[in-house]
XYZ file of C-alpha atoms in Angstrom:
326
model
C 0.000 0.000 0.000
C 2.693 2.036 0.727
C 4.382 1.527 -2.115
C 1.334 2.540 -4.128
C 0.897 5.563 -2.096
C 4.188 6.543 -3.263
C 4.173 5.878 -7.066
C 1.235 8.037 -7.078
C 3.361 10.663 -5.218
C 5.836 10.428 -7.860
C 3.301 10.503 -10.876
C 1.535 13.591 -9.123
C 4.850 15.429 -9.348
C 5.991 14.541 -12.740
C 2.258 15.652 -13.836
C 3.155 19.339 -11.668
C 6.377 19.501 -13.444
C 5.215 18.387 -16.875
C 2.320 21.772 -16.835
C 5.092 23.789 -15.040
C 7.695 23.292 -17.640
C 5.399 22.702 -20.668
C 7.005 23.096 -24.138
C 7.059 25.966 -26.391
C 5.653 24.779 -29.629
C 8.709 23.856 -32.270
C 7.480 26.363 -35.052
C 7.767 28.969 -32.679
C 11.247 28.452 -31.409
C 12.440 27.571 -34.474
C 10.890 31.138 -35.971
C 12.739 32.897 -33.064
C 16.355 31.311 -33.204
C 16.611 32.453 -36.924
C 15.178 35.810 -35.892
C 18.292 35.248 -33.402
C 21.043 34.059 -35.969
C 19.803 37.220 -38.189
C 20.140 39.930 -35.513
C 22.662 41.676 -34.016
C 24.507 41.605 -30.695
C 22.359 44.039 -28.464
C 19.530 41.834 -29.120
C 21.066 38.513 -29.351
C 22.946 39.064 -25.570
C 19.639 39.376 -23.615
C 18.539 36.404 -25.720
C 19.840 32.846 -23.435
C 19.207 30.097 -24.309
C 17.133 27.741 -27.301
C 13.679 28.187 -26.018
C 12.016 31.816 -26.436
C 9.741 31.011 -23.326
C 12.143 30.277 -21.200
C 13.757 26.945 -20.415
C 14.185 25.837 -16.301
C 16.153 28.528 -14.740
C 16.070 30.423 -17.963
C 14.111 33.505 -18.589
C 11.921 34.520 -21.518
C 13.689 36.341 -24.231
C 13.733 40.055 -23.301
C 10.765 41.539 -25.527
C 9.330 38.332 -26.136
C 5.800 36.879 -24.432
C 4.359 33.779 -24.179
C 0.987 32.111 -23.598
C -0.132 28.585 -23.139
C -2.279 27.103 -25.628
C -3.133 23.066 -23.700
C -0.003 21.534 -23.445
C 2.103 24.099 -25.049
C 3.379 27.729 -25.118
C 3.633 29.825 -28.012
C 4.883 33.132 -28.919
C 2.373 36.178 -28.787
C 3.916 39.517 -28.254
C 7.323 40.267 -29.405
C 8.278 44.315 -28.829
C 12.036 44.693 -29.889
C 12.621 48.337 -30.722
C 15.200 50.572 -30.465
C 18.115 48.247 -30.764
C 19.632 48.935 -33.843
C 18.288 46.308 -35.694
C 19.832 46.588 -39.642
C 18.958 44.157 -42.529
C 15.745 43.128 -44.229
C 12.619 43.010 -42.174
C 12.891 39.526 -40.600
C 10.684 36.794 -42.916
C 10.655 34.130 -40.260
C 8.478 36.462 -37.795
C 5.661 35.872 -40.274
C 5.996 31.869 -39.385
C 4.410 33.448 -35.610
C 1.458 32.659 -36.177
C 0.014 33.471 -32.730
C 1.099 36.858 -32.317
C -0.724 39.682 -31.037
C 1.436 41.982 -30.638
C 4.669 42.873 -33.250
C 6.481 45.613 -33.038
C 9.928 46.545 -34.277
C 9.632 50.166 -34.235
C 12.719 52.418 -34.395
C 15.328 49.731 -36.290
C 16.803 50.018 -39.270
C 14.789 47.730 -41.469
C 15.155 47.654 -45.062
C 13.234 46.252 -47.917
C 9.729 45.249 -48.632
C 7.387 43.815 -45.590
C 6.924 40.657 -47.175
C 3.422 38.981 -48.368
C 3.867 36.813 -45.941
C 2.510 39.449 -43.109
C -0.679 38.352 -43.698
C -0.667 34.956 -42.327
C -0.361 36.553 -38.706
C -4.156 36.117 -38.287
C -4.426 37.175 -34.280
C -2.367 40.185 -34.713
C -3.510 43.800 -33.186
C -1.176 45.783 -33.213
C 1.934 45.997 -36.167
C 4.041 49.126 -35.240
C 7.085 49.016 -37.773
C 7.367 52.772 -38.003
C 10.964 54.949 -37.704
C 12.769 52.280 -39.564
C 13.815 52.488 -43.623
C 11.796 50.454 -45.475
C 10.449 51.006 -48.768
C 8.420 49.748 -51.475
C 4.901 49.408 -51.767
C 2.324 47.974 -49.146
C 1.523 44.358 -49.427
C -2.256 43.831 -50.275
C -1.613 40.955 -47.702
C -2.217 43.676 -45.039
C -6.116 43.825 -45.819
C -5.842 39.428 -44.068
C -4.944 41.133 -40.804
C -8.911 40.942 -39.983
C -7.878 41.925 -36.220
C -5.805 44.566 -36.708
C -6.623 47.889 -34.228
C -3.400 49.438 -34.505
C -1.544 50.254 -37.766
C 1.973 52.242 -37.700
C 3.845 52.007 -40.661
C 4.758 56.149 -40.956
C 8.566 57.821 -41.140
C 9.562 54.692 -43.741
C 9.962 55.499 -47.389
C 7.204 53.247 -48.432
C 6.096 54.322 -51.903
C 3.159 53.753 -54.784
C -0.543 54.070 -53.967
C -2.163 53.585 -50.489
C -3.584 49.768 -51.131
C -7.107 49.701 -51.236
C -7.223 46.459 -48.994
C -6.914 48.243 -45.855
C -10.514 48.647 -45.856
C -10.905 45.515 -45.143
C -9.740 45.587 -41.458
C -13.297 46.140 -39.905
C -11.547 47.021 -36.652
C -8.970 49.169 -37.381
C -9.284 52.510 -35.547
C -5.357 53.874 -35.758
C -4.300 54.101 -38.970
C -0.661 55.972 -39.368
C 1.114 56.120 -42.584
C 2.873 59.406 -42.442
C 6.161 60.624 -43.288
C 6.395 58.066 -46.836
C 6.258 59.000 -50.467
C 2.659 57.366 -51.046
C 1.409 58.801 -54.522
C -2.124 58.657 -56.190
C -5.689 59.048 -54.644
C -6.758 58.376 -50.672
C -9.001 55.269 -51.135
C -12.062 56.443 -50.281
C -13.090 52.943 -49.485
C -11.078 53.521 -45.811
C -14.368 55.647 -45.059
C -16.341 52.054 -44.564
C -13.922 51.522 -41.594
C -16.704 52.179 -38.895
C -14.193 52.035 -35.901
C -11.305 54.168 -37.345
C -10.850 56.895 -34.623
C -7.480 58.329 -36.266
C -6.110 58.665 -40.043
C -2.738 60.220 -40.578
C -1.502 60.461 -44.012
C 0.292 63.604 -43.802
C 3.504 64.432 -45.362
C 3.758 61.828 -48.374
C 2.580 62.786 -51.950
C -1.138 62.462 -52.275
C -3.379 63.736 -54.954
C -7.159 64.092 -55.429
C -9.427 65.823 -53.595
C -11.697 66.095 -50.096
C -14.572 65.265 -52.461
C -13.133 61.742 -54.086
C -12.358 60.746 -50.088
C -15.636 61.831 -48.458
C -18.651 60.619 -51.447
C -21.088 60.049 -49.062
C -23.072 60.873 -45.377
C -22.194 58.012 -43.645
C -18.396 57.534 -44.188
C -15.885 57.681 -41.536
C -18.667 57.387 -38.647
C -15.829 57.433 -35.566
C -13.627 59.662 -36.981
C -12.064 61.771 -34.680
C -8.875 63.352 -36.132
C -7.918 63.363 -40.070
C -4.308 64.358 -40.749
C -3.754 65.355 -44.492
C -1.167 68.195 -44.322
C 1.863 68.520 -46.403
C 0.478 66.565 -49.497
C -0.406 67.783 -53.127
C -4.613 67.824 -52.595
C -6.466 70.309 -54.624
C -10.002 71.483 -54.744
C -11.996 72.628 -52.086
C -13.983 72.261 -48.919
C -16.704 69.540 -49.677
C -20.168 70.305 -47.267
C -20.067 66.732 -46.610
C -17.468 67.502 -44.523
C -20.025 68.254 -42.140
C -21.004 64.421 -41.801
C -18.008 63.785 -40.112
C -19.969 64.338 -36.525
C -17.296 62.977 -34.622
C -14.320 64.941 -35.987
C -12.223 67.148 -33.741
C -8.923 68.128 -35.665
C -9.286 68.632 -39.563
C -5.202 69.386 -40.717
C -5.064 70.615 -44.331
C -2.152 72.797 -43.987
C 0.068 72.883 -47.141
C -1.917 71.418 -50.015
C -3.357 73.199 -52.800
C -6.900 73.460 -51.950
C -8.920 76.219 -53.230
C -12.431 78.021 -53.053
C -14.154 79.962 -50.165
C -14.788 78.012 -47.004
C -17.999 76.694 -46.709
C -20.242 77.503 -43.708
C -20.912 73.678 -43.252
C -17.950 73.620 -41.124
C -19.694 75.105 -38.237
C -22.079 71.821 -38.054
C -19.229 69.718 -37.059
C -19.960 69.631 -33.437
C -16.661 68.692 -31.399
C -14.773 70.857 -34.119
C -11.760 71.840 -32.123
C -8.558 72.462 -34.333
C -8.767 73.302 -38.037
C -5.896 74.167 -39.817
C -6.122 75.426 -43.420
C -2.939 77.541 -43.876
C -0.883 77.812 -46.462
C -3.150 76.849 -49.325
C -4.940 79.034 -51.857
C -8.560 79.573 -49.832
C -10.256 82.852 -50.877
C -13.212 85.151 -48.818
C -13.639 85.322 -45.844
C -14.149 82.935 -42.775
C -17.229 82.181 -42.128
C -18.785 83.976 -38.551
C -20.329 80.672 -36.676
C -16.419 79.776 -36.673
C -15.971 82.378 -34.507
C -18.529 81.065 -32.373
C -18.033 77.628 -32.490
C -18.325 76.754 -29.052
C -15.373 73.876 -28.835
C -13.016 75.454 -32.097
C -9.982 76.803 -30.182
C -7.691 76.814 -32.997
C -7.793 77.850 -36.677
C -4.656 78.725 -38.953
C -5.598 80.631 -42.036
C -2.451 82.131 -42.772
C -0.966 81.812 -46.085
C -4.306 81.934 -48.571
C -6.138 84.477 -50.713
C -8.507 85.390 -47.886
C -9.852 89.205 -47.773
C -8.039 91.436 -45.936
C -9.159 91.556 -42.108
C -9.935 88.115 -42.038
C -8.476 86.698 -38.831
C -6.988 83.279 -37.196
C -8.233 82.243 -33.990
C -6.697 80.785 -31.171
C -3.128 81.302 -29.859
C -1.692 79.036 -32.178
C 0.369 77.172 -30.227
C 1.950 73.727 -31.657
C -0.173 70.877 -31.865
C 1.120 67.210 -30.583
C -0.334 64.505 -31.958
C -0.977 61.914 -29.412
C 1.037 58.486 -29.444
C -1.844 56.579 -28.678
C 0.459 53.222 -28.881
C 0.903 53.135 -25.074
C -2.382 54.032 -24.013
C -4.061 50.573 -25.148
């Protein structure tokens, strides 16, 4: 009896140790270790060991997290930025198929983000921004059917803004600034019904408000639309006022044209509009004066009549990094 008592003992423990030190799934550490062998040494000396979860003693990987799926772990999150990376933009992360969570912000990537990006199926959140590469977008993108979180700006990406992205129903950050993106604004991105935030400011866009905003419900969460420092023409669309939820409006340095139309005023939460530096004519119309939440509005640089005044004290307006507040 005893020595039942104590095989079952012994089994009990193995079973503990077997949940404690479950195994990382094999595509997943094999994904990471040539991530590893391709990196260089400010990554790869906080990196011990074969498994990316951590092995006995052994920590996870620094910037790496891991969840377990029934017997195993796999790879969800991995955050390495800032480190210098240098080289192509790392195929083998696309063979992480779990991940939440990528973000390699602030490298020095180079190249194309491979096709390949969208077979990561669970991801939120791709932040690949300050890094160097270039190319056009992979239609692949528009798989990503969880995507929240978008950052792909300060690259040199080039060619046309792929259409595709439209088809992330739950995108709401969309940041693609600072490239050399030519052609039209898809106006499709006005089906996304959760996109809070859409920076394209500072590439080479043509077209006009009109082509992106066709109809009365696009855009339904919108709350800030970035699309200074770009080549837009034409002028200020009424349907502008359909975009209820909008609260900055950034048109500064186009080559937009016309008198300003009073529709403005019936965008509620209106609080910065900035149309200098185009070629506006008239005058400004009085309910922006009025407009009980509009504290700021640069006009300078336009036809306008003389008198016609800015509001606000025009101080500098940060953009929020919303990437650490979800």
């Amino acid at each position: 009896m005893e020595r039942l008592s104590g095989l079952a003992i012994i089994c009990c423990f193995l079973l503990v140790v077997g949940v404690v030190r479950c195994k990382t799934v094999k595509r997943d550490v094999k994904a990471l270790n040539e991530i590893k062998a391709s990196l260089g040494w400010r990554v790869v000396y906080a990196w011990v060991g074969d498994d990316p979860c951590g092995d006995g003693d052994l920590p996870p990987w620094s910037g790496v997290t891991c969840s377990q799926q029934g017997d195993y772990r796999v790879v969800t999150e991995l955050e390495v930025y800032a480190v210098s990376i240098v080289g192509p933009f790392p195929t083998a992360v696309t063979n992480l198929l779990d991940l939440t969570r990528l973000d390699l912000h602030n490298n020095k990537l180079t190249g194309p983000i491979p096709p390949q990006i969208g077979r990561l199926k669970h991801l939120r959140i791709l932040n690949l921004r300050w890094n160097k590469l270039q190319d056009t977008l992979p239609a692949e993108i528009g798989e990503l059917k969880k995507l929240t979180h978008l950052y792909l700006s300060f690259n040199s990406f080039k060619g046309e803004i792929p259409v595709e992205l439209a088809n992330l129903p739950n995108l709401r950050y969309l940041y693609l600034h600072e490239n050399r993106f030519t052609g039209k604004i898809p106006p499709e991105l006005g089906n996304l019904k959760n996109l809070r935030h859409l920076d394209v400011s500072n590439n080479h866009l043509t077209g006009t408000l009109r082509d992106l905003i066709r109809n009365g419900d696009c855009f339904p969460a919108l709350r800030n639309l970035y699309l200074n420092n770009n080549l837009l023409g034409g002028g200020l669309p009424d349907q502008l006022a359909n975009l209820s939820n909008l609260e900055i409006l950034y048109l500064s340095y186009n080559r937009m044209s016309g008198a300003v139309t009073p529709k403005l005023v019936e965008i509620p939460r209106l609080t910065y509009l900035y149309l200098d530096h185009n070629s506006f004519i008239g005058r400004i119309p009085d309910g922006l004066y009025k407009h009980p939440f509009l504290k700021e509005m640069y006009i300078e640089g336009n036809n306008f009549k003389p008198g016609t005044k800015a509001k606000g004290t025009h101080k500098v307006l940060d953009v929020i990094d919303t990437e650490f507040l979800f």
